[in-house]
Amino acid sequence: MICGFLVLDKPAGLTSHGCVARARKAYGLQKVGHGGTLDPGVTGVLPLALGPATRLLPYLPGDKTYRATIQLGVVTTTDDLEGVILQSSPVPSHLGEEDLEVALTPFRGSIAQRPPTVSAVHVGGRRAHVLARAGETVDLPPRRITFHRIDLLSWNAAQGLLDLEICCSAGTYIRSLARDLGESLGCGAALASLRRTKALGFELHQSVRLEDLTPPLPPLHDPLQVLTHLPHHHLGPGDLSGWGCGRVQQTPIPLPLGQDVLVVAPDGKLAGLARVESIGHLQPRMVFPTGT
């Protein structure tokens, strides 16, 4: 039974769904999902879950880290340089690194952010980008997101380009940050390039290229080695059949109510996931085939 995580270094020009299709073909497996869509032009960490591990995606940490280049002095239809230019303005000549740090300060922490019009956000059951490209007016309400860290890496005053490293919560749009930063500076801005370096707890050094999805295939990351923030409950040989039938398990380990727990089969492999519904009792939430 194939069950685990694969981390791709997504190339530019390919959709996240296209990467999923490549993994399905390589591993001969239909059940493959990704953790967090990347726009076609964005590169970097794209975690994929294979087999029963697809059900574990919501239990991975959601924060993400990016390296972004922002072009000042331009406004586009998509808030990046792939869109149609709506406005060009000179970059303030006095602008320096200290000014940029001051301008970035209001974005750090928890803020309300309006997603780009051309985005995957659902509006009335349809994607916002589909409506926008059909010429319909899309009014997306702001959403609460968090920028844990925004570091200014470099500033090229001659070209109006700044490089940032950004750590943020799930659901954050770096294109929106570029747009809003440009508005605050009075000259407009758009995202020039973006690379994701960390997502769902996986980092770039753990990734493989699409070209690597040939025999011998890259080994998958074991969910037990990935979900280290969750406690483990080990089944005894006599518990296995009951677990497979969805029977509540007893645990002597004191755990808080609502705590999710990974359940490990006697052979040391993942047997599923349970939740503490009452003191000392684990209610099965996911029961994987024995020996997964």
Coordinates of C-alpha atoms in Angstrom, one line a residue:
M1 CA 0.0 0.0 0.0
I2 CA 1.5 3.3 -1.1
C3 CA 1.1 6.0 1.6
G4 CA 3.3 9.0 2.1
F5 CA 4.3 12.5 1.1
L6 CA 6.3 13.6 -2.0
V7 CA 7.8 17.1 -2.1
L8 CA 8.1 18.5 -5.6
D9 CA 10.2 21.6 -6.7
K10 CA 7.5 22.8 -9.0
P11 CA 8.8 24.4 -12.2
A12 CA 7.4 27.6 -13.8
G13 CA 4.7 27.1 -16.5
L14 CA 3.0 24.1 -14.9
T15 CA -0.1 24.1 -12.8
S16 CA -0.3 22.3 -9.4
H17 CA -2.9 20.0 -11.0
G18 CA -0.5 19.2 -13.7
C19 CA 2.1 18.1 -11.1
V20 CA -0.5 15.9 -9.4
A21 CA -1.2 14.2 -12.8
R22 CA 2.6 13.5 -13.3
A23 CA 2.8 11.9 -9.8
R24 CA -0.3 9.8 -10.5
K25 CA 1.2 8.5 -13.7
A26 CA 4.7 7.9 -12.2
Y27 CA 3.4 6.0 -9.1
G28 CA 0.4 4.3 -10.9
L29 CA -1.9 5.7 -8.3
Q30 CA -5.1 7.7 -8.7
K31 CA -5.4 9.0 -5.1
V32 CA -2.9 11.9 -5.1
G33 CA -3.5 15.4 -3.7
H34 CA -1.5 18.6 -3.2
G35 CA -1.1 20.8 -0.2
G36 CA -1.6 24.4 -1.4
T37 CA -2.0 25.6 -5.0
L38 CA 0.8 27.4 -6.7
D39 CA 0.1 29.7 -9.6
P40 CA 1.7 28.4 -12.9
G41 CA 4.4 31.0 -12.8
V42 CA 5.4 30.3 -9.2
T43 CA 8.2 27.8 -8.5
G44 CA 9.2 25.8 -5.4
V45 CA 7.9 23.5 -2.7
L46 CA 4.7 21.7 -3.6
P47 CA 3.9 18.9 -1.1
L48 CA 1.9 16.0 -2.6
A49 CA 0.1 13.3 -0.6
L50 CA -0.2 9.8 -2.0
G51 CA -2.7 7.1 -1.1
P52 CA -4.3 7.3 2.4
A53 CA -1.9 10.2 3.2
T54 CA -4.2 12.5 1.3
R55 CA -6.5 12.4 4.3
L56 CA -3.7 13.7 6.5
L57 CA -3.1 16.9 4.6
P58 CA -5.3 19.0 7.0
Y59 CA -3.1 17.9 9.9
L60 CA 0.1 19.3 8.5
P61 CA 1.3 22.8 9.7
G62 CA -0.2 25.5 7.4
D63 CA 2.5 28.2 7.5
K64 CA 4.5 28.9 4.3
T65 CA 7.7 30.7 3.4
Y66 CA 8.4 32.5 0.1
R67 CA 11.2 34.5 -1.7
A68 CA 9.5 37.3 -3.6
T69 CA 10.7 40.0 -6.0
I70 CA 8.3 43.0 -6.3
Q71 CA 8.4 45.6 -9.1
L72 CA 7.5 49.1 -8.0
G73 CA 5.9 51.6 -10.4
V74 CA 3.4 49.4 -12.2
V75 CA -0.2 48.3 -11.6
T76 CA -1.6 45.3 -13.5
T77 CA -4.9 43.4 -13.8
T78 CA -3.5 40.4 -12.0
D79 CA -1.2 42.1 -9.4
D80 CA 1.8 40.4 -11.0
L81 CA 3.8 41.1 -14.2
E82 CA 1.9 38.4 -16.1
G83 CA -1.2 40.7 -16.2
V84 CA -2.1 43.6 -18.4
I85 CA -0.5 46.9 -17.3
L86 CA -3.1 49.4 -16.2
Q87 CA -0.8 52.1 -14.9
S88 CA 2.9 53.0 -14.8
S89 CA 4.3 55.6 -12.4
P90 CA 7.7 56.8 -11.4
V91 CA 9.2 55.3 -8.3
P92 CA 9.9 58.0 -5.7
S93 CA 13.5 59.0 -6.1
H94 CA 14.1 59.4 -2.3
L95 CA 13.0 55.8 -1.6
G96 CA 15.5 53.9 0.4
E97 CA 15.7 50.7 2.5
E98 CA 14.6 52.6 5.7
D99 CA 11.5 53.9 3.9
L100 CA 10.7 50.5 2.7
E101 CA 11.0 49.0 6.2
V102 CA 8.6 51.7 7.4
A103 CA 6.1 50.9 4.6
L104 CA 6.3 47.1 5.3
T105 CA 5.7 47.5 9.0
P106 CA 1.8 47.8 8.8
F107 CA 1.7 44.4 6.9
R108 CA 3.5 42.5 9.6
G109 CA 1.3 40.5 12.0
S110 CA -2.4 39.7 11.6
I111 CA -4.1 41.9 9.0
A112 CA -7.2 41.9 6.7
Q113 CA -6.1 41.1 3.1
R114 CA -8.2 41.4 0.0
P115 CA -7.4 38.5 -2.4
P116 CA -6.5 39.3 -6.0
T117 CA -9.4 39.5 -8.5
V118 CA -7.7 36.8 -10.6
S119 CA -7.4 34.1 -7.9
A120 CA -8.8 30.7 -7.0
V121 CA -11.1 32.1 -4.3
H122 CA -14.7 30.8 -4.7
V123 CA -17.4 33.3 -5.4
G124 CA -20.9 31.8 -5.6
G125 CA -19.5 28.4 -6.4
R126 CA -17.2 29.6 -9.2
R127 CA -13.5 30.6 -9.1
A128 CA -12.9 34.3 -9.0
H129 CA -10.4 34.1 -11.9
V130 CA -13.0 32.5 -14.1
L131 CA -15.5 35.3 -13.4
A132 CA -12.8 38.0 -13.9
R133 CA -11.7 36.6 -17.3
A134 CA -15.3 36.4 -18.4
G135 CA -15.6 40.2 -17.8
E136 CA -17.7 40.0 -14.7
T137 CA -17.1 42.4 -11.8
V138 CA -15.6 40.5 -8.8
D139 CA -15.7 42.0 -5.3
L140 CA -13.7 39.8 -2.9
P141 CA -14.1 40.7 0.8
P142 CA -10.9 40.9 2.9
R143 CA -9.8 37.9 4.8
R144 CA -7.8 37.7 8.1
I145 CA -4.3 36.4 7.4
T146 CA -1.0 36.6 9.2
F147 CA 2.5 37.7 8.1
H148 CA 4.7 36.1 10.7
R149 CA 7.8 37.6 9.1
I150 CA 8.6 40.0 6.2
D151 CA 12.4 40.5 5.8
L152 CA 13.7 43.0 3.2
L153 CA 16.6 41.2 1.6
S154 CA 17.7 43.8 -1.0
W155 CA 16.6 47.0 -2.7
N156 CA 17.6 48.0 -6.3
A157 CA 16.6 51.7 -6.5
A158 CA 17.7 52.0 -10.2
Q159 CA 15.2 49.3 -11.2
G160 CA 12.6 49.7 -8.5
L161 CA 13.0 46.1 -7.4
L162 CA 12.9 44.8 -3.9
D163 CA 13.5 41.2 -2.7
L164 CA 11.6 39.9 0.3
E165 CA 11.6 36.7 2.4
I166 CA 8.1 36.1 3.8
C167 CA 6.7 33.7 6.3
C168 CA 2.9 33.7 6.4
S169 CA -0.2 31.8 7.2
A170 CA -2.2 29.6 4.8
G171 CA -4.5 31.6 2.5
T172 CA -2.1 34.5 2.1
Y173 CA -1.6 36.1 -1.3
I174 CA 1.9 37.6 -2.0
R175 CA 0.4 39.3 -5.1
S176 CA -1.9 41.2 -2.8
L177 CA 1.0 42.2 -0.6
A178 CA 2.8 43.6 -3.7
R179 CA -0.4 45.5 -4.7
D180 CA -1.0 46.9 -1.3
L181 CA 2.6 47.9 -0.7
G182 CA 2.5 49.8 -4.1
E183 CA -0.6 51.6 -3.0
S184 CA 0.9 52.6 0.3
L185 CA 4.0 54.0 -1.5
G186 CA 1.8 55.8 -4.0
C187 CA 3.5 54.4 -7.1
G188 CA 1.8 51.0 -7.5
A189 CA 3.6 47.6 -7.5
A190 CA 3.2 44.1 -8.9
L191 CA 4.8 40.7 -8.1
A192 CA 7.7 40.1 -10.4
S193 CA 8.7 36.5 -9.3
L194 CA 7.9 34.1 -6.5
R195 CA 9.4 31.0 -5.1
R196 CA 8.0 29.0 -2.2
T197 CA 10.8 27.6 0.0
K198 CA 8.7 26.0 2.7
A199 CA 5.1 24.6 3.0
L200 CA 3.3 22.2 5.3
G201 CA 6.5 21.6 7.2
F202 CA 8.5 20.6 4.2
E203 CA 11.5 22.6 2.9
L204 CA 13.2 23.0 -0.5
H205 CA 16.1 20.7 0.3
Q206 CA 13.6 17.8 0.7
S207 CA 12.1 18.3 -2.7
V208 CA 12.7 16.5 -6.0
R209 CA 12.3 17.6 -9.6
L210 CA 9.6 16.4 -12.0
E211 CA 12.5 14.9 -14.0
D212 CA 13.2 12.6 -11.0
L213 CA 9.9 10.8 -11.2
T214 CA 11.3 7.9 -13.2
P215 CA 12.4 4.5 -11.9
P216 CA 13.7 4.1 -9.4
L217 CA 11.1 6.5 -8.0
P218 CA 12.0 8.8 -5.1
P219 CA 11.0 7.3 -1.7
L220 CA 8.0 8.9 0.0
H221 CA 8.2 10.7 3.4
D222 CA 6.7 8.5 6.1
P223 CA 3.6 10.2 7.7
L224 CA 4.9 9.1 11.1
Q225 CA 8.1 11.0 10.5
V226 CA 6.3 14.0 9.2
L227 CA 3.5 14.5 11.7
T228 CA 5.9 14.6 14.7
H229 CA 3.8 17.3 16.4
L230 CA 1.0 14.7 17.0
P231 CA 1.3 12.1 19.8
H232 CA 1.4 8.4 19.0
H233 CA -0.7 5.5 20.3
H234 CA 0.7 2.0 19.7
L235 CA -1.7 -0.9 19.2
G236 CA -1.0 -4.2 20.7
P237 CA -1.4 -7.4 18.6
G238 CA -4.8 -8.0 20.3
D239 CA -6.0 -4.5 19.5
L240 CA -5.6 -4.6 15.8
S241 CA -8.8 -6.3 14.8
G242 CA -10.9 -4.0 17.0
W243 CA -9.2 -1.0 15.6
G244 CA -9.9 -2.2 12.1
C245 CA -13.6 -2.4 13.0
G246 CA -13.6 1.2 14.4
R247 CA -13.6 0.2 18.1
V248 CA -12.7 2.8 20.7
Q249 CA -9.1 2.3 22.1
Q250 CA -8.0 2.9 25.6
T251 CA -4.8 4.8 26.4
P252 CA -3.1 5.2 29.8
I253 CA -1.4 8.4 28.6
P254 CA -3.2 11.6 29.8
L255 CA -4.1 13.6 26.8
P256 CA -6.4 16.7 26.5
L257 CA -9.9 16.4 25.0
G258 CA -9.9 17.0 21.3
Q259 CA -6.3 15.9 20.8
D260 CA -5.6 14.2 17.5
V261 CA -3.4 11.1 17.9
L262 CA -1.6 9.0 15.3
V263 CA -2.3 5.2 15.8
V264 CA 0.6 2.9 15.0
A265 CA 0.1 -0.8 14.1
P266 CA 2.2 -3.5 15.9
D267 CA 4.5 -3.7 12.8
G268 CA 5.4 0.0 13.3
K269 CA 3.4 1.3 10.4
L270 CA 0.6 3.9 10.4
A271 CA -2.8 2.4 11.2
G272 CA -4.8 5.7 11.2
L273 CA -5.7 8.6 13.3
A274 CA -7.9 8.9 16.5
R275 CA -9.1 11.8 18.7
V276 CA -9.5 12.0 22.4
E277 CA -13.3 12.2 22.9
S278 CA -13.2 11.3 26.6
I279 CA -10.4 10.9 29.2
G280 CA -8.4 7.7 28.4
H281 CA -10.4 6.9 25.3
L282 CA -9.5 7.3 21.6
Q283 CA -12.2 7.5 19.0
P284 CA -11.1 6.3 15.6
R285 CA -11.2 9.1 12.9
M286 CA -9.4 7.4 10.1
V287 CA -8.7 3.7 9.9
F288 CA -6.1 2.8 7.3
P289 CA -5.6 -0.7 5.9
T290 CA -3.4 -2.8 8.2
G291 CA 0.2 -2.5 7.2
T292 CA -0.1 0.9 5.5

